[in-house]
């Protein structure tokens, strides 16, 4: 086939396989194909070493009945390195497709109620800030849905209501189970930030939305979200985290704010870049932070960055900080939201 190399097996995979063997195929462009099945491995290896036969799909179909077969079309000019199982590729695609639908749902919900952007940011921050390094408890675990009566979470009920409604819609089309509030809260913060970044680009274009979108596409920091997106599969806490771990940002001193950020492994730089998360009036928050000698250089740095066309320093540091916060206290389940794969009928495969 011109322009493409048909790799008949990216991997032959079976859950609970006995072992794996490798067969060299020196006349082929890809020097090694990895096979996993329940067949007698020693017999297969002896067979391969003695005969040095070229790999043919029908040879292994006869030997490895019940094995899942991954068929992958790859560009002939692209080198193939490593071995990825077909199951892994399918699960990654399932998670990616589900995540895209989550983002679409949140985009529509936030666009309808842009006034809740500050509350969504604060909710994500406060949920993560319950993390305790000593006991390894708390963190971005969705417990804030059980803590809205606390002073630091005052005014967040409307944001939680928005997410509760979004969750109903998301769960209705999920094939891999309901989304956790822990994931939903952090992805809502991502959507809210993206909305604020886009709004800033539109403002720089005099309110022209089309030009603003073009500006954001050209200079925005969307490419920095990769690690955040992969941190997907948080588990929900079933009870509230201990009280007293998160200050009321509107009343706390700058020193108290710094202490709390340091306690979770951050510092004045991250406190400064997250000024938009600390209350509805970012300018007022920065007015308090800039009086502190540790925070002042960072506040000024990010204020200058927001005046530039790209806003790179501000947006990249903010994305990086949110990514770290959103993983506090969590062991990510990278198989979350996947679902049983369609079985392959070997009898219908064309050889």
Short mmCIF file of C-alpha atoms in Angstrom, two decimals:
data_model
loop_
_atom_site.label_atom_id
_atom_site.label_comp_id
_atom_site.label_asym_id
_atom_site.label_seq_id
_atom_site.Cartn_x
_atom_site.Cartn_y
_atom_site.Cartn_z
CA UNK A 1 0.00 0.00 0.00
CA UNK A 2 1.63 3.25 -1.18
CA UNK A 3 2.53 5.73 1.52
CA UNK A 4 1.55 3.45 4.38
CA UNK A 5 2.92 0.40 6.10
CA UNK A 6 0.32 -2.08 7.32
CA UNK A 7 1.41 -3.20 10.73
CA UNK A 8 -0.83 -6.18 11.20
CA UNK A 9 -0.34 -6.23 14.93
CA UNK A 10 0.58 -3.29 17.14
CA UNK A 11 0.12 -5.81 19.90
CA UNK A 12 -1.69 -9.08 20.45
CA UNK A 13 -3.24 -8.63 23.85
CA UNK A 14 -5.19 -10.76 26.28
CA UNK A 15 -6.22 -9.82 29.80
CA UNK A 16 -4.47 -12.14 32.21
CA UNK A 17 -1.96 -13.30 29.60
CA UNK A 18 0.62 -15.89 30.49
CA UNK A 19 3.68 -14.24 28.97
CA UNK A 20 5.11 -12.35 26.01
CA UNK A 21 7.59 -13.36 23.31
CA UNK A 22 9.38 -11.38 20.62
CA UNK A 23 10.03 -12.59 17.08
CA UNK A 24 12.58 -10.90 14.89
CA UNK A 25 11.53 -10.17 11.34
CA UNK A 26 14.73 -8.95 9.65
CA UNK A 27 13.18 -8.58 6.22
CA UNK A 28 10.49 -6.24 7.53
CA UNK A 29 10.81 -2.54 8.22
CA UNK A 30 9.77 -2.99 11.86
CA UNK A 31 12.39 -5.22 13.48
CA UNK A 32 10.32 -6.58 16.32
CA UNK A 33 6.69 -7.56 16.88
CA UNK A 34 5.57 -8.42 20.37
CA UNK A 35 3.02 -11.15 20.94
CA UNK A 36 1.12 -11.97 24.11
CA UNK A 37 -1.17 -15.00 24.36
CA UNK A 38 -2.06 -18.03 26.40
CA UNK A 39 -0.25 -20.45 24.11
CA UNK A 40 2.77 -22.39 25.24
CA UNK A 41 5.42 -19.67 25.26
CA UNK A 42 8.39 -22.00 25.27
CA UNK A 43 7.08 -23.81 22.23
CA UNK A 44 6.51 -20.52 20.43
CA UNK A 45 10.01 -19.26 21.18
CA UNK A 46 11.60 -22.50 20.03
CA UNK A 47 9.50 -22.40 16.90
CA UNK A 48 10.55 -18.83 16.19
CA UNK A 49 14.26 -19.33 16.80
CA UNK A 50 14.51 -22.54 14.82
CA UNK A 51 12.48 -21.54 11.83
CA UNK A 52 13.00 -17.74 11.75
CA UNK A 53 9.78 -17.55 9.83
CA UNK A 54 8.22 -14.33 8.67
CA UNK A 55 5.28 -13.18 10.73
CA UNK A 56 1.87 -14.05 9.25
CA UNK A 57 -1.41 -13.22 10.95
CA UNK A 58 -2.97 -16.58 10.21
CA UNK A 59 -0.12 -18.38 12.05
CA UNK A 60 -0.97 -16.67 15.29
CA UNK A 61 -4.73 -16.69 14.88
CA UNK A 62 -4.53 -20.45 14.85
CA UNK A 63 -2.34 -20.46 17.95
CA UNK A 64 -3.81 -17.66 20.04
CA UNK A 65 -7.56 -18.16 19.82
CA UNK A 66 -9.38 -15.61 21.95
CA UNK A 67 -6.57 -13.06 21.79
CA UNK A 68 -7.52 -9.45 21.11
CA UNK A 69 -5.83 -8.19 17.97
CA UNK A 70 -4.83 -4.58 17.47
CA UNK A 71 -4.67 -3.44 13.90
CA UNK A 72 -2.91 -0.19 13.30
CA UNK A 73 -2.29 1.76 10.12
CA UNK A 74 0.86 3.84 10.42
CA UNK A 75 2.63 6.12 8.00
CA UNK A 76 5.46 4.34 6.22
CA UNK A 77 7.88 7.18 6.95
CA UNK A 78 7.22 7.16 10.68
CA UNK A 79 9.40 5.05 12.96
CA UNK A 80 7.54 2.71 15.28
CA UNK A 81 9.02 2.65 18.77
CA UNK A 82 7.73 0.79 21.79
CA UNK A 83 4.78 -1.54 22.03
CA UNK A 84 1.33 -0.23 22.94
CA UNK A 85 -1.48 -2.63 23.56
CA UNK A 86 -4.67 -2.33 21.61
CA UNK A 87 -6.57 -2.18 24.89
CA UNK A 88 -4.55 0.84 26.05
CA UNK A 89 -5.15 2.66 22.78
CA UNK A 90 -8.88 2.02 22.98
CA UNK A 91 -9.09 3.17 26.61
CA UNK A 92 -7.14 6.34 25.84
CA UNK A 93 -9.49 7.14 23.00
CA UNK A 94 -12.53 6.50 25.19
CA UNK A 95 -11.21 8.83 27.90
CA UNK A 96 -10.28 11.48 25.36
CA UNK A 97 -13.70 11.42 23.72
CA UNK A 98 -15.45 11.59 27.09
CA UNK A 99 -13.25 14.46 28.20
CA UNK A 100 -14.05 16.41 25.04
CA UNK A 101 -17.78 16.05 25.75
CA UNK A 102 -17.23 17.20 29.34
CA UNK A 103 -15.45 20.32 28.12
CA UNK A 104 -18.19 21.04 25.58
CA UNK A 105 -20.85 20.77 28.28
CA UNK A 106 -18.94 23.01 30.67
CA UNK A 107 -18.24 25.56 27.94
CA UNK A 108 -21.95 25.95 27.24
CA UNK A 109 -22.86 26.11 30.94
CA UNK A 110 -20.22 28.73 31.76
CA UNK A 111 -21.01 30.79 28.68
CA UNK A 112 -24.58 31.04 29.92
CA UNK A 113 -23.48 32.22 33.38
CA UNK A 114 -20.13 34.01 33.01
CA UNK A 115 -20.65 35.77 36.34
CA UNK A 116 -19.87 32.45 38.07
CA UNK A 117 -16.32 32.25 36.70
CA UNK A 118 -14.70 33.68 39.90
CA UNK A 119 -16.70 31.27 42.08
CA UNK A 120 -15.72 28.28 39.95
CA UNK A 121 -12.06 29.23 40.30
CA UNK A 122 -12.35 29.66 44.07
CA UNK A 123 -14.17 26.34 44.36
CA UNK A 124 -11.32 24.49 42.61
CA UNK A 125 -8.73 26.21 44.78
CA UNK A 126 -10.54 25.57 48.06
CA UNK A 127 -11.22 21.93 47.21
CA UNK A 128 -7.51 21.33 46.60
CA UNK A 129 -6.28 23.45 49.52
CA UNK A 130 -7.60 21.01 52.13
CA UNK A 131 -4.53 18.87 51.37
CA UNK A 132 -2.35 18.01 54.35
CA UNK A 133 1.20 16.91 53.50
CA UNK A 134 1.78 15.21 56.85
CA UNK A 135 -1.25 12.93 56.82
CA UNK A 136 -1.59 12.79 53.02
CA UNK A 137 -5.29 13.56 53.37
CA UNK A 138 -7.60 16.06 51.71
CA UNK A 139 -6.83 17.67 48.39
CA UNK A 140 -8.74 17.85 45.13
CA UNK A 141 -11.24 15.16 46.11
CA UNK A 142 -14.61 16.86 45.59
CA UNK A 143 -15.25 17.15 49.32
CA UNK A 144 -16.09 20.83 48.92
CA UNK A 145 -19.58 19.81 47.80
CA UNK A 146 -20.07 18.82 51.46
CA UNK A 147 -18.43 21.97 52.86
CA UNK A 148 -20.39 24.88 51.36
CA UNK A 149 -21.58 26.04 54.80
CA UNK A 150 -18.04 26.93 55.88
CA UNK A 151 -17.04 30.63 55.92
CA UNK A 152 -14.31 30.19 53.28
CA UNK A 153 -16.85 28.68 50.89
CA UNK A 154 -19.52 31.32 51.37
CA UNK A 155 -21.08 32.33 48.06
CA UNK A 156 -20.10 29.16 46.18
CA UNK A 157 -23.53 27.50 46.22
CA UNK A 158 -24.54 28.87 42.82
CA UNK A 159 -21.36 27.54 41.25
CA UNK A 160 -22.02 24.14 42.81
CA UNK A 161 -25.58 24.21 41.48
CA UNK A 162 -24.23 24.87 37.98
CA UNK A 163 -21.87 21.90 38.26
CA UNK A 164 -24.60 19.64 39.65
CA UNK A 165 -26.75 20.36 36.60
CA UNK A 166 -23.79 19.89 34.25
CA UNK A 167 -23.02 16.59 35.95
CA UNK A 168 -26.52 15.29 35.22
CA UNK A 169 -26.02 15.98 31.52
CA UNK A 170 -22.50 14.52 31.47
CA UNK A 171 -23.58 11.37 33.31
CA UNK A 172 -26.43 10.88 30.84
CA UNK A 173 -24.02 10.32 27.94
CA UNK A 174 -21.18 8.68 29.85
CA UNK A 175 -20.53 5.07 28.87
CA UNK A 176 -17.98 4.55 31.62
CA UNK A 177 -19.85 5.61 34.72
CA UNK A 178 -20.64 8.97 36.35
CA UNK A 179 -18.02 11.68 36.45
CA UNK A 180 -16.64 12.42 39.90
CA UNK A 181 -17.18 15.84 41.42
CA UNK A 182 -13.41 15.90 42.01
CA UNK A 183 -12.77 15.79 38.25
CA UNK A 184 -15.72 18.01 37.39
CA UNK A 185 -14.65 20.82 39.75
CA UNK A 186 -11.12 20.97 38.36
CA UNK A 187 -12.22 20.78 34.73
CA UNK A 188 -14.76 23.51 35.41
CA UNK A 189 -11.89 25.68 36.65
CA UNK A 190 -10.02 24.93 33.44
CA UNK A 191 -13.04 25.93 31.36
CA UNK A 192 -13.50 29.07 33.44
CA UNK A 193 -9.85 30.04 32.95
CA UNK A 194 -10.03 29.45 29.23
CA UNK A 195 -13.10 31.64 29.16
CA UNK A 196 -11.26 34.42 30.99
CA UNK A 197 -8.27 34.08 28.64
CA UNK A 198 -10.55 34.35 25.61
CA UNK A 199 -12.41 37.33 27.08
CA UNK A 200 -9.07 39.09 27.61
CA UNK A 201 -8.12 38.48 23.98
CA UNK A 202 -11.48 39.83 22.80
CA UNK A 203 -11.01 42.92 24.98
CA UNK A 204 -7.60 43.54 23.40
CA UNK A 205 -9.37 43.54 20.04
CA UNK A 206 -11.81 46.23 21.10
CA UNK A 207 -14.60 43.78 21.81
CA UNK A 208 -14.50 42.15 18.37
CA UNK A 209 -15.16 38.47 19.16
CA UNK A 210 -13.96 37.12 15.83
CA UNK A 211 -10.66 38.97 16.03
CA UNK A 212 -10.33 38.06 19.69
CA UNK A 213 -10.71 34.36 18.92
CA UNK A 214 -8.12 34.67 16.19
CA UNK A 215 -5.74 36.39 18.60
CA UNK A 216 -6.29 33.74 21.25
CA UNK A 217 -5.75 30.93 18.75
CA UNK A 218 -2.51 32.52 17.58
CA UNK A 219 -1.02 33.61 20.92
CA UNK A 220 -2.99 31.80 23.62
CA UNK A 221 -1.56 29.12 25.88
CA UNK A 222 -3.85 26.22 25.01
CA UNK A 223 -0.85 24.00 24.29
CA UNK A 224 0.13 24.08 27.97
CA UNK A 225 -2.87 22.06 29.16
CA UNK A 226 -1.54 18.61 28.24
CA UNK A 227 -0.52 17.43 31.70
CA UNK A 228 -3.68 18.84 33.25
CA UNK A 229 -5.82 16.90 30.79
CA UNK A 230 -3.98 13.66 31.54
CA UNK A 231 -4.68 14.10 35.27
CA UNK A 232 -8.15 12.66 34.84
CA UNK A 233 -9.62 10.01 37.10
CA UNK A 234 -9.85 11.54 40.58
CA UNK A 235 -11.91 9.79 43.22
CA UNK A 236 -14.60 11.54 45.26
CA UNK A 237 -14.32 11.81 49.04
CA UNK A 238 -17.42 10.55 50.79
CA UNK A 239 -17.15 12.90 53.75
CA UNK A 240 -16.03 16.46 54.40
CA UNK A 241 -12.34 17.19 54.96
CA UNK A 242 -11.31 18.54 58.39
CA UNK A 243 -12.14 22.18 59.05
CA UNK A 244 -9.54 24.89 59.52
CA UNK A 245 -7.28 23.95 56.62
CA UNK A 246 -8.46 26.66 54.20
CA UNK A 247 -8.49 30.33 55.18
CA UNK A 248 -11.22 32.76 54.27
CA UNK A 249 -9.22 34.52 51.54
CA UNK A 250 -11.23 37.74 51.84
CA UNK A 251 -10.27 38.14 55.50
CA UNK A 252 -6.92 36.35 55.78
CA UNK A 253 -3.71 38.34 56.02
CA UNK A 254 -1.16 38.01 53.24
CA UNK A 255 1.07 36.10 55.65
CA UNK A 256 -1.72 33.61 56.33
CA UNK A 257 -2.19 33.18 52.61
CA UNK A 258 1.52 32.58 52.08
CA UNK A 259 1.63 30.10 54.93
CA UNK A 260 -1.20 28.09 53.46
CA UNK A 261 0.38 27.99 50.01
CA UNK A 262 3.71 26.93 51.48
CA UNK A 263 1.96 24.21 53.48
CA UNK A 264 0.85 22.47 50.26
CA UNK A 265 4.19 22.87 48.52
CA UNK A 266 3.72 26.20 46.74
CA UNK A 267 4.89 29.74 47.53
CA UNK A 268 4.53 33.50 46.91
CA UNK A 269 4.93 33.10 43.16
CA UNK A 270 1.97 30.73 42.93
CA UNK A 271 -0.04 32.86 45.35
CA UNK A 272 0.49 35.89 43.12
CA UNK A 273 -0.44 34.14 39.88
CA UNK A 274 -3.62 32.73 41.45
CA UNK A 275 -4.95 36.14 42.52
CA UNK A 276 -8.03 35.56 40.33
CA UNK A 277 -8.88 32.49 42.45
CA UNK A 278 -8.89 34.38 45.75
CA UNK A 279 -12.08 36.35 45.27
CA UNK A 280 -14.26 38.12 42.70
CA UNK A 281 -12.09 41.28 42.60
CA UNK A 282 -8.67 40.34 41.25
CA UNK A 283 -7.41 43.94 41.33
CA UNK A 284 -8.30 44.31 45.00
CA UNK A 285 -6.56 41.05 45.85
CA UNK A 286 -3.42 42.10 44.00
CA UNK A 287 -3.55 45.43 45.81
CA UNK A 288 -3.12 43.51 49.06
CA UNK A 289 -0.48 41.12 47.75
CA UNK A 290 1.70 43.81 46.20
CA UNK A 291 2.34 45.31 49.63
CA UNK A 292 4.16 42.11 50.62
CA UNK A 293 7.86 42.05 49.63
CA UNK A 294 7.75 38.35 48.73
CA UNK A 295 4.71 38.70 46.50
CA UNK A 296 5.40 42.12 45.00
CA UNK A 297 7.84 41.10 42.21
CA UNK A 298 5.53 38.34 41.08
CA UNK A 299 2.39 40.48 41.11
CA UNK A 300 4.19 43.10 39.02
CA UNK A 301 5.50 40.45 36.65
CA UNK A 302 2.03 39.06 35.98
CA UNK A 303 0.46 42.48 35.68
CA UNK A 304 3.02 43.35 32.99
CA UNK A 305 2.40 40.04 31.27
CA UNK A 306 -1.34 40.64 31.09
CA UNK A 307 -0.64 43.87 29.22
CA UNK A 308 1.19 42.03 26.43
CA UNK A 309 -0.50 40.51 23.40
CA UNK A 310 0.39 36.91 24.29
CA UNK A 311 0.13 37.15 28.11
CA UNK A 312 2.48 34.15 28.08
CA UNK A 313 4.15 34.44 31.50
CA UNK A 314 0.86 34.89 33.29
CA UNK A 315 -1.14 32.23 31.47
CA UNK A 316 1.57 29.55 31.44
CA UNK A 317 2.39 29.98 35.14
CA UNK A 318 -1.30 29.96 36.03
CA UNK A 319 -1.92 26.76 34.06
CA UNK A 320 1.13 25.14 35.66
CA UNK A 321 0.00 26.08 39.17
CA UNK A 322 -3.56 24.87 38.64
CA UNK A 323 -2.22 21.59 37.27
CA UNK A 324 -0.19 21.01 40.42
CA UNK A 325 -3.02 22.04 42.73
CA UNK A 326 -5.54 19.85 40.95
CA UNK A 327 -3.50 16.72 41.64
CA UNK A 328 -2.93 17.29 45.37
CA UNK A 329 -3.90 14.27 47.45
CA UNK A 330 -4.99 12.23 44.46
CA UNK A 331 -3.98 8.87 43.04
CA UNK A 332 -5.25 9.12 39.50
CA UNK A 333 -7.11 6.15 38.07
CA UNK A 334 -6.03 6.17 34.44
CA UNK A 335 -8.67 3.59 33.56
CA UNK A 336 -11.54 5.69 34.90
CA UNK A 337 -14.48 6.24 32.53
CA UNK A 338 -13.47 3.40 30.22
CA UNK A 339 -15.91 0.69 29.30
CA UNK A 340 -15.85 -2.83 27.81
CA UNK A 341 -14.43 -2.97 24.34
CA UNK A 342 -16.26 -4.50 21.43
CA UNK A 343 -15.25 -8.13 20.99
CA UNK A 344 -13.45 -9.09 17.83
CA UNK A 345 -15.00 -11.91 15.84
CA UNK A 346 -11.93 -13.69 14.54
CA UNK A 347 -14.07 -15.63 12.11
CA UNK A 348 -14.92 -12.45 10.23
CA UNK A 349 -11.36 -11.23 9.86
CA UNK A 350 -10.18 -11.13 6.25
CA UNK A 351 -6.71 -12.57 5.88
#
